[in-house]
Coordinates of C-alpha atoms and ligand atoms in Angstrom, one line a residue:
M394 CA 4.3 -0.5 -27.1
G395 CA 4.4 3.3 -27.6
K396 CA 4.3 5.8 -25.3
V397 CA 0.7 6.8 -26.9
A398 CA -0.3 3.0 -26.6
V399 CA 0.4 3.0 -23.1
A400 CA -0.7 6.2 -22.5
A401 CA -4.1 5.2 -23.9
S402 CA -4.6 1.6 -22.4
V403 CA -3.0 3.1 -19.0
V404 CA -6.4 5.4 -19.4
C405 CA -8.0 2.6 -20.4
T406 CA -7.7 1.1 -17.7
A407 CA -8.7 2.7 -15.5
A408 CA -11.6 4.1 -17.0
V409 CA -12.3 -0.1 -17.2
C410 CA -11.6 0.4 -12.3
A411 CA -13.2 2.9 -11.8
A412 CA -16.2 1.6 -14.1
A413 CA -15.9 -1.6 -12.0
V414 CA -16.0 0.2 -8.9
L415 CA -19.3 2.0 -9.8
V416 CA -21.3 -0.9 -11.1
A417 CA -20.0 -2.7 -7.8
R418 CA -21.2 0.3 -5.3
Q419 CA -24.6 0.5 -7.5
Q420 CA -25.1 -3.5 -7.1
M421 CA -24.3 -3.1 -3.1
K422 CA -27.2 -0.3 -2.9
G423 CA -29.0 -2.9 -4.3
S424 CA -28.1 -6.3 -3.3
G425 CA -27.1 -8.1 -0.5
K426 CA -23.9 -9.1 1.1
W427 CA -22.2 -10.9 -2.1
A428 CA -22.5 -6.7 -3.9
K429 CA -20.7 -5.3 -0.9
A430 CA -17.7 -7.9 -0.8
E431 CA -17.5 -7.7 -4.2
A432 CA -17.8 -3.2 -4.0
I433 CA -14.1 -3.9 -1.2
L434 CA -12.7 -5.6 -3.5
R435 CA -13.2 -3.2 -6.5
E436 CA -12.1 -0.8 -3.9
L437 CA -9.0 -2.6 -3.3
E438 CA -8.1 -2.9 -6.7
D439 CA -8.5 0.3 -7.6
E440 CA -6.6 2.0 -5.1
C441 CA -3.9 -0.5 -5.3
W442 CA -3.1 -0.1 -8.6
A443 CA 0.2 1.3 -9.7
S444 CA 0.0 2.2 -12.7
T445 CA 3.4 2.5 -15.9
S446 CA 3.1 6.0 -15.2
K447 CA 2.8 5.6 -11.1
L448 CA 5.9 3.6 -11.0
R449 CA 7.6 5.8 -13.0
Q450 CA 6.5 8.5 -10.4
V451 CA 7.8 6.6 -7.9
A452 CA 11.6 5.3 -9.5
D453 CA 11.8 9.2 -10.3
A454 CA 10.8 10.2 -6.3
M455 CA 13.6 7.2 -5.2
A456 CA 16.3 8.5 -7.7
E457 CA 15.3 12.3 -6.2
E458 CA 15.6 10.7 -2.3
M459 CA 19.1 8.8 -3.3
H460 CA 20.1 12.7 -4.0
A461 CA 19.1 14.1 -0.9
G462 CA 19.7 11.5 1.6
L463 CA 23.5 11.6 0.3
A464 CA 23.8 14.8 0.2
S465 CA 22.8 15.6 4.4
D466 CA 22.2 13.3 7.4
G467 CA 18.3 14.2 7.7
G468 CA 18.0 15.1 4.3
S469 CA 16.0 12.9 3.0
K470 CA 13.6 10.0 4.5
L471 CA 16.4 7.6 3.3
K472 CA 18.8 7.3 5.7
M473 CA 21.9 6.5 2.7
L474 CA 23.7 4.7 5.1
I475 CA 28.0 4.3 4.6
S476 CA 29.1 1.1 5.1
Y477 CA 32.7 2.6 4.4
I478 CA 33.8 -0.9 2.5
D479 CA 36.6 0.1 -0.1
K480 CA 37.7 -3.5 -0.9
L481 CA 34.3 -5.5 -2.1
P482 CA 35.0 -9.4 -2.5
K483 CA 36.7 -9.8 -6.3
G484 CA 36.7 -13.9 -5.8
D485 CA 39.5 -14.4 -5.1
E486 CA 40.0 -14.5 -1.7
N487 CA 41.2 -17.2 0.2
G488 CA 41.1 -18.2 4.7
V489 CA 39.0 -19.2 6.8
F490 CA 36.3 -16.9 7.9
Y491 CA 33.6 -16.7 10.0
A492 CA 29.7 -15.1 10.0
L493 CA 27.0 -14.1 12.6
D494 CA 23.6 -13.5 10.3
L495 CA 21.0 -11.3 13.2
G496 CA 17.8 -9.2 11.8
G497 CA 15.4 -11.8 10.3
T498 CA 13.7 -14.6 11.2
N499 CA 16.8 -16.6 12.2
F500 CA 19.9 -16.2 14.1
R501 CA 22.5 -18.0 12.7
V502 CA 26.4 -18.3 13.1
M503 CA 28.6 -19.6 10.2
R504 CA 32.0 -20.5 9.3
V505 CA 33.3 -21.1 5.4
Q506 CA 36.3 -21.8 3.5
L507 CA 37.8 -19.5 1.0
G508 CA 39.6 -21.5 -1.7
G509 CA 41.0 -18.5 -3.9
K510 CA 39.6 -19.0 -7.4
E511 CA 38.0 -22.5 -6.2
G512 CA 35.3 -20.4 -4.5
V513 CA 33.7 -21.3 -1.7
I514 CA 35.2 -24.5 -0.9
N515 CA 33.2 -25.4 2.8
K516 CA 30.5 -23.8 4.9
E517 CA 28.7 -24.7 7.8
S518 CA 26.8 -23.1 10.2
D519 CA 24.4 -22.9 12.9
Q520 CA 20.7 -21.9 12.9
V521 CA 18.9 -20.5 16.2
S522 CA 15.7 -19.6 16.1
I523 CA 15.0 -16.3 18.9
P524 CA 13.2 -16.4 22.0
P525 CA 10.2 -14.1 20.8
H526 CA 10.9 -12.6 24.7
L527 CA 14.5 -11.6 23.6
M528 CA 13.8 -9.6 21.0
V529 CA 11.9 -6.5 23.2
G530 CA 13.9 -7.6 26.2
S531 CA 17.4 -5.8 27.0
S532 CA 20.7 -5.5 24.6
H533 CA 22.6 -7.4 27.6
E534 CA 20.4 -10.2 27.1
L535 CA 20.3 -10.2 23.2
F536 CA 23.6 -10.0 23.0
D537 CA 24.6 -12.5 25.5
F538 CA 22.7 -15.4 23.4
I539 CA 24.3 -14.4 20.5
A540 CA 27.6 -14.6 21.9
A541 CA 26.4 -18.2 23.7
A542 CA 25.6 -19.1 20.6
L543 CA 28.7 -18.3 19.2
A544 CA 30.9 -20.0 21.5
K545 CA 29.6 -23.3 21.0
F546 CA 30.0 -23.4 17.1
I547 CA 33.7 -22.7 17.8
A548 CA 33.9 -25.3 21.0
K549 CA 32.9 -28.0 18.5
E550 CA 35.3 -26.7 15.2
G551 CA 37.9 -29.9 15.2
E552 CA 42.0 -29.5 14.4
D553 CA 41.3 -28.4 10.9
F554 CA 40.1 -24.8 11.5
N555 CA 43.0 -24.2 14.2
L556 CA 44.5 -20.5 13.1
P557 CA 48.5 -20.5 13.3
H558 CA 49.7 -18.5 16.0
G559 CA 49.4 -15.0 17.1
R560 CA 46.4 -14.8 14.4
K561 CA 42.7 -14.6 16.1
R562 CA 39.5 -15.2 13.8
E563 CA 37.8 -12.7 12.0
L564 CA 34.5 -12.0 11.6
G565 CA 32.1 -10.3 9.5
F566 CA 28.3 -8.7 12.2
T567 CA 25.6 -8.9 9.8
F568 CA 23.7 -7.0 11.2
S569 CA 20.0 -6.1 9.9
F570 CA 18.8 -2.8 11.3
P571 CA 19.3 0.5 9.9
V572 CA 22.8 1.5 11.3
R573 CA 25.0 4.8 11.5
Q574 CA 28.2 3.8 10.2
L575 CA 31.4 4.6 12.6
S576 CA 34.1 3.0 10.5
L577 CA 34.5 -0.3 8.6
A578 CA 33.5 -2.0 12.1
S579 CA 31.7 -0.1 14.2
G580 CA 28.1 1.8 14.1
T581 CA 25.5 3.0 15.9
L582 CA 21.7 1.5 16.0
I583 CA 19.0 4.2 14.8
K584 CA 16.4 2.1 15.5
W585 CA 14.8 -1.5 15.5
T586 CA 12.7 -2.4 12.9
K587 CA 10.8 -5.8 11.9
G588 CA 9.3 -6.4 15.3
F589 CA 12.7 -6.0 17.6
F590 CA 12.5 -2.9 20.1
I591 CA 15.4 -3.1 22.8
E592 CA 15.4 0.4 23.9
D593 CA 18.7 0.2 25.9
A594 CA 20.3 -0.8 22.3
V595 CA 18.7 2.3 20.2
G596 CA 22.1 5.1 20.4
Q597 CA 24.3 2.0 21.7
D598 CA 27.4 0.9 19.4
I599 CA 26.3 -2.1 18.3
V600 CA 30.2 -3.9 17.6
E601 CA 30.6 -3.1 21.6
E602 CA 28.0 -4.3 22.5
L603 CA 29.1 -7.5 21.0
K604 CA 32.7 -7.3 21.8
K605 CA 31.2 -7.1 26.1
A606 CA 29.3 -10.4 25.4
M607 CA 32.0 -12.4 24.1
E608 CA 34.4 -11.2 26.3
R609 CA 31.8 -12.4 28.8
V610 CA 31.4 -15.6 27.3
G611 CA 35.5 -16.0 26.8
L612 CA 35.6 -15.5 23.2
D613 CA 38.7 -13.9 22.0
M614 CA 37.7 -12.6 18.3
S615 CA 38.0 -9.8 15.8
V616 CA 34.9 -8.1 14.0
T617 CA 36.8 -6.8 11.1
A618 CA 33.5 -5.6 9.3
L619 CA 29.7 -4.5 10.4
I620 CA 27.1 -5.1 7.1
N621 CA 24.1 -5.4 7.2
D622 CA 22.1 -8.1 4.8
T623 CA 22.1 -6.2 1.6
V624 CA 25.3 -4.6 1.7
G625 CA 26.7 -8.5 2.1
T626 CA 24.2 -9.7 -0.8
L627 CA 25.8 -7.1 -2.7
A628 CA 29.7 -8.3 -1.9
R629 CA 27.9 -11.7 -2.0
G630 CA 26.6 -11.0 -5.4
K631 CA 29.6 -9.5 -6.9
Y632 CA 32.4 -12.1 -5.8
N633 CA 30.0 -14.2 -8.5
N634 CA 29.8 -11.2 -10.8
P635 CA 31.5 -8.3 -11.3
N636 CA 28.9 -6.5 -12.8
V637 CA 26.6 -6.0 -9.9
I638 CA 25.9 -3.2 -9.4
A639 CA 23.0 -3.3 -7.1
A640 CA 21.3 -5.4 -4.5
V641 CA 17.9 -5.5 -2.6
I642 CA 17.0 -7.8 -0.2
L643 CA 13.1 -9.4 -0.1
G644 CA 12.3 -11.2 3.5
T645 CA 10.7 -10.3 6.1
G646 CA 11.9 -6.8 5.3
T647 CA 13.1 -4.6 2.7
N648 CA 16.1 -2.6 1.8
A649 CA 18.7 -2.2 -1.1
A650 CA 21.9 -0.9 -1.3
Y651 CA 24.4 -0.2 -4.2
V652 CA 27.7 0.6 -5.0
E653 CA 28.0 4.3 -5.6
K654 CA 31.6 6.7 -6.3
I655 CA 32.9 8.4 -3.3
H656 CA 32.7 12.3 -4.9
A657 CA 28.9 11.6 -5.5
I658 CA 28.8 11.5 -1.4
P659 CA 28.5 15.4 0.4
K660 CA 28.6 14.0 3.2
W661 CA 31.5 12.0 3.4
Q662 CA 33.5 12.2 6.0
G663 CA 35.3 9.4 5.8
P664 CA 39.1 8.5 6.2
T665 CA 40.3 8.4 2.6
P666 CA 40.3 11.1 0.0
K667 CA 37.4 11.7 -2.1
S668 CA 37.9 9.1 -4.5
G669 CA 36.8 5.9 -5.3
E670 CA 33.6 3.7 -4.4
T671 CA 32.0 2.5 -1.3
V672 CA 28.5 1.3 -1.0
I673 CA 25.5 2.6 -0.1
N674 CA 22.9 1.6 2.6
M675 CA 19.8 2.6 1.3
E676 CA 17.2 1.5 4.2
W677 CA 14.5 2.0 1.7
G678 CA 12.0 0.1 3.4
S679 CA 11.8 3.8 4.9
F680 CA 11.0 5.7 2.0
R681 CA 8.0 7.3 1.0
S682 CA 6.2 9.1 -1.7
S683 CA 2.5 10.5 -2.2
H684 CA 3.0 8.3 -5.1
L685 CA 2.5 5.5 -3.5
P686 CA -0.6 3.8 -3.5
L687 CA -1.9 3.4 -0.1
T688 CA -5.6 1.7 1.5
E689 CA -7.3 2.2 4.5
Y690 CA -5.5 -0.6 5.2
D691 CA -1.9 0.1 4.8
Q692 CA -2.9 2.8 7.5
S693 CA -4.3 1.3 10.7
L694 CA -1.5 -1.4 9.6
D695 CA 1.0 1.6 9.9
S696 CA -0.9 3.2 13.1
E697 CA -1.1 0.1 14.9
S698 CA 2.6 -1.3 14.4
L699 CA 5.2 -0.6 16.5
N700 CA 7.0 1.7 14.4
P701 CA 4.0 4.4 13.3
G702 CA 4.7 6.5 10.0
E703 CA 8.1 4.5 9.8
Q704 CA 9.1 2.2 6.8
I705 CA 5.7 3.0 5.1
F706 CA 7.5 1.5 1.4
E707 CA 8.3 -1.9 3.6
K708 CA 5.1 -1.9 5.2
I709 CA 3.8 -1.9 2.1
I710 CA 5.7 -4.7 -0.2
S711 CA 7.3 -6.8 2.1
G712 CA 7.4 -10.7 3.7
M713 CA 5.9 -9.2 7.4
Y714 CA 3.1 -7.3 6.4
L715 CA 1.5 -9.1 3.1
G716 CA -0.3 -11.5 5.4
E717 CA -1.3 -8.9 7.5
I718 CA -2.5 -6.6 4.2
V719 CA -4.9 -9.6 3.4
R720 CA -6.0 -10.0 6.7
R721 CA -7.5 -7.1 6.9
V722 CA -9.5 -6.7 4.1
L723 CA -10.6 -10.1 4.6
Y724 CA -11.6 -8.5 8.5
R725 CA -13.3 -5.6 6.9
M726 CA -14.9 -8.1 4.6
A727 CA -16.2 -10.1 7.6
K728 CA -17.4 -7.3 9.5
E729 CA -19.0 -5.2 7.0
A730 CA -20.5 -7.8 4.0
S731 CA -20.5 -10.7 6.2
F732 CA -18.6 -12.4 3.9
F733 CA -17.8 -15.2 6.0
G734 CA -21.6 -15.8 7.0
D735 CA -23.2 -13.9 10.4
T736 CA -20.2 -14.1 12.7
I737 CA -16.6 -12.7 11.7
P738 CA -14.5 -15.9 12.5
P739 CA -12.4 -15.1 15.8
N740 CA -9.0 -16.2 14.1
L741 CA -9.4 -13.6 11.7
K742 CA -9.5 -10.8 14.6
I743 CA -5.9 -12.0 15.7
P744 CA -3.0 -9.9 14.0
F745 CA -0.4 -11.2 11.7
I746 CA -2.6 -14.9 11.7
L747 CA -2.4 -14.7 8.2
R748 CA 1.3 -15.0 7.1
T749 CA 3.4 -13.7 3.5
P750 CA 4.1 -17.9 2.6
V751 CA 0.2 -19.0 3.4
V752 CA -1.1 -16.2 1.3
S753 CA 1.6 -17.5 -1.3
A754 CA -0.1 -20.9 -1.5
M755 CA -3.4 -19.6 -1.6
H756 CA -2.0 -17.3 -5.0
H757 CA -0.5 -20.2 -5.9
D758 CA -3.3 -22.8 -5.9
I759 CA -4.0 -23.9 -9.4
S760 CA -6.6 -26.6 -8.2
P761 CA -10.4 -26.3 -10.0
D762 CA -12.1 -25.9 -6.4
L763 CA -8.7 -24.3 -5.3
K764 CA -8.9 -26.8 -2.4
V765 CA -5.5 -25.1 -1.1
V766 CA -6.8 -21.9 -0.4
G767 CA -10.2 -23.9 0.9
S768 CA -7.6 -25.8 3.5
K769 CA -5.6 -22.6 4.0
L770 CA -9.0 -20.8 5.4
N771 CA -9.9 -24.2 7.3
D772 CA -6.5 -24.6 9.0
I773 CA -6.0 -21.1 9.9
L774 CA -9.3 -18.4 10.8
E775 CA -11.5 -22.0 11.1
V776 CA -13.6 -21.8 7.7
P777 CA -14.8 -24.9 7.4
D778 CA -17.1 -24.5 4.7
S779 CA -16.2 -22.1 1.9
S780 CA -17.7 -22.0 -1.3
L781 CA -15.7 -21.7 -4.2
E782 CA -16.5 -17.8 -5.5
M783 CA -15.0 -17.2 -1.6
R784 CA -11.9 -18.3 -2.3
K785 CA -11.8 -17.1 -5.7
T786 CA -12.2 -13.7 -4.3
I787 CA -9.6 -14.2 -1.3
V788 CA -6.8 -15.7 -4.6
E789 CA -8.0 -12.0 -6.1
I790 CA -6.8 -10.2 -2.8
C791 CA -3.7 -11.6 -3.0
D792 CA -2.9 -10.9 -6.1
I793 CA -3.5 -7.4 -6.2
V794 CA -2.1 -7.2 -2.8
A795 CA 1.6 -9.4 -3.8
S796 CA 1.6 -6.7 -6.7
R797 CA 1.7 -3.9 -6.3
G798 CA 4.5 -4.6 -3.9
A799 CA 6.3 -6.5 -6.5
R800 CA 5.6 -3.5 -9.1
L801 CA 6.8 -0.9 -6.3
A802 CA 10.4 -3.0 -5.3
A803 CA 10.6 -3.1 -9.6
A804 CA 10.2 0.7 -9.6
G805 CA 12.7 1.2 -6.1
I806 CA 15.2 -1.0 -8.8
V807 CA 14.7 1.4 -11.5
G808 CA 15.2 4.3 -9.3
I809 CA 18.4 3.5 -7.9
L810 CA 19.7 2.5 -12.0
K811 CA 17.9 6.2 -13.1
K812 CA 20.3 7.7 -10.3
L813 CA 23.0 5.8 -11.6
G814 CA 22.7 7.1 -15.0
R815 CA 22.2 3.6 -15.8
D816 CA 18.0 4.2 -17.1
P817 CA 17.4 5.1 -19.8
V818 CA 20.3 4.6 -22.5
K819 CA 22.0 7.7 -23.7
E820 CA 21.6 8.4 -27.0
G821 CA 24.6 6.6 -29.0
E822 CA 26.0 5.9 -25.5
K823 CA 26.8 1.8 -25.1
Q824 CA 24.8 0.6 -22.1
Q825 CA 26.6 -0.8 -19.5
R826 CA 25.4 -4.4 -17.6
S827 CA 24.0 -4.0 -14.3
V828 CA 23.0 -7.0 -12.7
I829 CA 20.6 -6.6 -9.8
A830 CA 21.5 -9.3 -6.9
L831 CA 18.4 -10.7 -5.4
D832 CA 18.1 -12.0 -2.1
G833 CA 14.7 -12.9 0.7
G834 CA 12.8 -15.2 0.9
L835 CA 10.0 -13.6 -0.5
F836 CA 11.4 -13.1 -3.4
E837 CA 13.0 -16.5 -3.6
H838 CA 10.0 -18.8 -3.1
Y839 CA 7.1 -16.4 -4.1
T840 CA 7.0 -17.2 -7.7
K841 CA 4.0 -15.1 -8.6
F842 CA 5.6 -12.1 -6.5
R843 CA 9.6 -12.7 -8.7
N844 CA 7.4 -12.8 -11.9
C845 CA 5.4 -9.9 -11.3
L846 CA 8.6 -8.2 -9.9
E847 CA 10.3 -8.8 -13.5
S848 CA 8.0 -8.0 -16.3
A849 CA 7.1 -4.4 -14.3
L850 CA 11.2 -4.1 -14.7
K851 CA 10.7 -5.3 -18.4
E852 CA 7.7 -2.6 -18.4
L853 CA 9.6 0.2 -17.3
L854 CA 12.8 -0.3 -18.8
G855 CA 12.1 -0.5 -22.4
E856 CA 14.7 -1.7 -24.2
A857 CA 17.2 -0.7 -21.4
A858 CA 16.0 -4.0 -19.8
D859 CA 18.5 -6.2 -22.2
N860 CA 21.0 -5.3 -20.3
I861 CA 19.9 -5.2 -17.3
V862 CA 19.3 -8.3 -14.6
V863 CA 18.1 -9.0 -11.4
E864 CA 19.8 -12.3 -10.4
L865 CA 19.1 -13.8 -7.7
S866 CA 22.4 -14.3 -5.1
N867 CA 21.6 -16.6 -1.9
D868 CA 22.8 -16.3 1.2
G869 CA 24.5 -12.5 1.6
S870 CA 23.9 -12.4 5.3
G871 CA 26.3 -15.3 5.5
I872 CA 28.9 -15.5 3.0
G873 CA 28.6 -12.0 1.9
A874 CA 29.5 -11.3 5.8
A875 CA 32.4 -13.9 5.6
L876 CA 33.4 -12.3 2.1
L877 CA 34.0 -8.7 3.3
A878 CA 35.5 -10.2 6.1
A879 CA 37.9 -11.8 4.0
S880 CA 38.2 -8.2 2.2
H881 CA 38.6 -6.2 4.7
S882 CA 40.9 -8.9 7.0
Q883 CA 43.7 -7.7 9.2
Y884 CA 46.4 -10.0 8.1
L885 CA 45.6 -9.5 3.8
Q886 CA 49.0 -6.4 4.4
V887 CA 50.9 -9.1 6.2
Q888 CA 50.0 -12.1 3.7
E889 CA 50.9 -10.0 0.5
S890 CA 54.0 -8.9 1.8
Ligands
ADP1019 P1 14.8 -13.0 6.4 O1 14.5 -11.7 6.2 O2 13.5 -13.1 8.3 O3 16.1 -12.9 6.7 P2 14.6 -14.5 4.3 O4 15.1 -14.0 3.3 O5 14.6 -16.4 5.0 O6 14.7 -14.0 6.0 O7 13.1 -14.1 4.1 C1 11.8 -14.7 4.9 C2 10.7 -13.8 4.4 O8 10.4 -14.7 3.3 C3 9.0 -14.5 5.5 O9 9.2 -14.3 6.7 C4 8.5 -14.7 4.7 O10 7.8 -13.6 4.6 C5 8.3 -14.8 3.0 N1 8.9 -15.8 2.8 C6 8.7 -16.6 2.5 N2 8.7 -18.3 2.6 C7 7.6 -17.7 1.8 C8 7.0 -18.3 0.5 N3 6.7 -19.3 0.1 N4 6.0 -16.9 0.1 C9 6.4 -16.2 0.8 N5 6.9 -15.4 0.9 C10 7.8 -16.6 2.0
MG1020 MG1 17.5 -12.6 5.9

């Protein structure tokens, strides 16, 4: 479609939307609760609507904020944190390396055996769910729990993994929260996100905290690299495909990282001269812009959250929040339009009761009577007798909320491509192939979300889309961390010499 046609269709859709809202509002005046529910639905659709032109504005804003965040600390909502990684894995790494993964739904310990060109020849891991009280307790308790899990994992290792004399086990530590990196293997916690909140850890060196806890359990290991899941995903992607230039996580939270030239980082204070490349952890979850389509539900979710005013992009895109946004819409419908009958289902008042995987299951329901939606309503909200009309409305809410998130995530990716000069294609220049490594349960399991993201990318990139690929890059927070421990191993020179 040409520009004019796109613009015309955008105007057209806007007009249709506005008309629908108007009709719904008129109906509401004269008739009963159903019209009111319909009006709430159309208002939601209208306010969440991210047109192509709006997405372009978001992409431009993202690119601008990236520049500002690289120029100086605090120059942007985007922290643009420097990782100090200078060796991304090449695909020929060798040896046994470990990973610790903290910052998602579960905590994991992993051992990865790399066989040079053969790739990953063996991996083993233990997964432990973090008791909720440790997510909001003290730093000491949390790190003791982590070190104990690691010690237990190592204790059951067989003879096969005994290292040569004098050589310590090396660990990549994936800590997926905003960290101001001091060097490759040290960094201070800026703030917690995703439901963690341990006050005494803020401002502390996370690797020091881990090392002290390891000492307490008598574990002697080297922490070679401190990274986050996004940087790990980039490393994991690059290990398989040298065209990987950026990584995006769409899981409980959301974030992005990409490869940047050191000379393009005015605030660089690293040890090396201003040449070469490093990885920038954008912390794009904290992006915000006046172009983001926000609603009253987002505003109340934010103001009632643990971190009001922060992580606004994350709060409209990521798995932790999509279900909660849907719950808030339903709650308003129950209250103002008696959507579920005369009383509000008590469970609907419970924040976060509606999880994103449930939203996904309802959204993908293709049965004629939407029985998955019906059974979720019964199981979770204890609404036993929902009508088909109600179920359809709920699917539509899921669609509106998930599509907005997916389209905005696509706009964010285009922002990165713009920053790197990979979009649009310059006249007469052959476009380089760019691969974006994607990971996270939301992207992996929520098919409609993923399809919507991919089609929004095509919509925004036009012809350039042929050379830009998004690729699922599984388990960057585990394998990626071990790969970075390998590519930065302190024993590397010894081996090579
Ligand atoms: P984390 O981000 O916690 O490290 P994952 O990458 O596995 O872990 O992502 C888990 C998140 O992905 C969940 O919190 C949930 O929001 C989302 N998710 C998992 N499964 C699904 C699903 N089937 N549909 C939609 N979202 C899902
Ligand atoms: Mg994860």
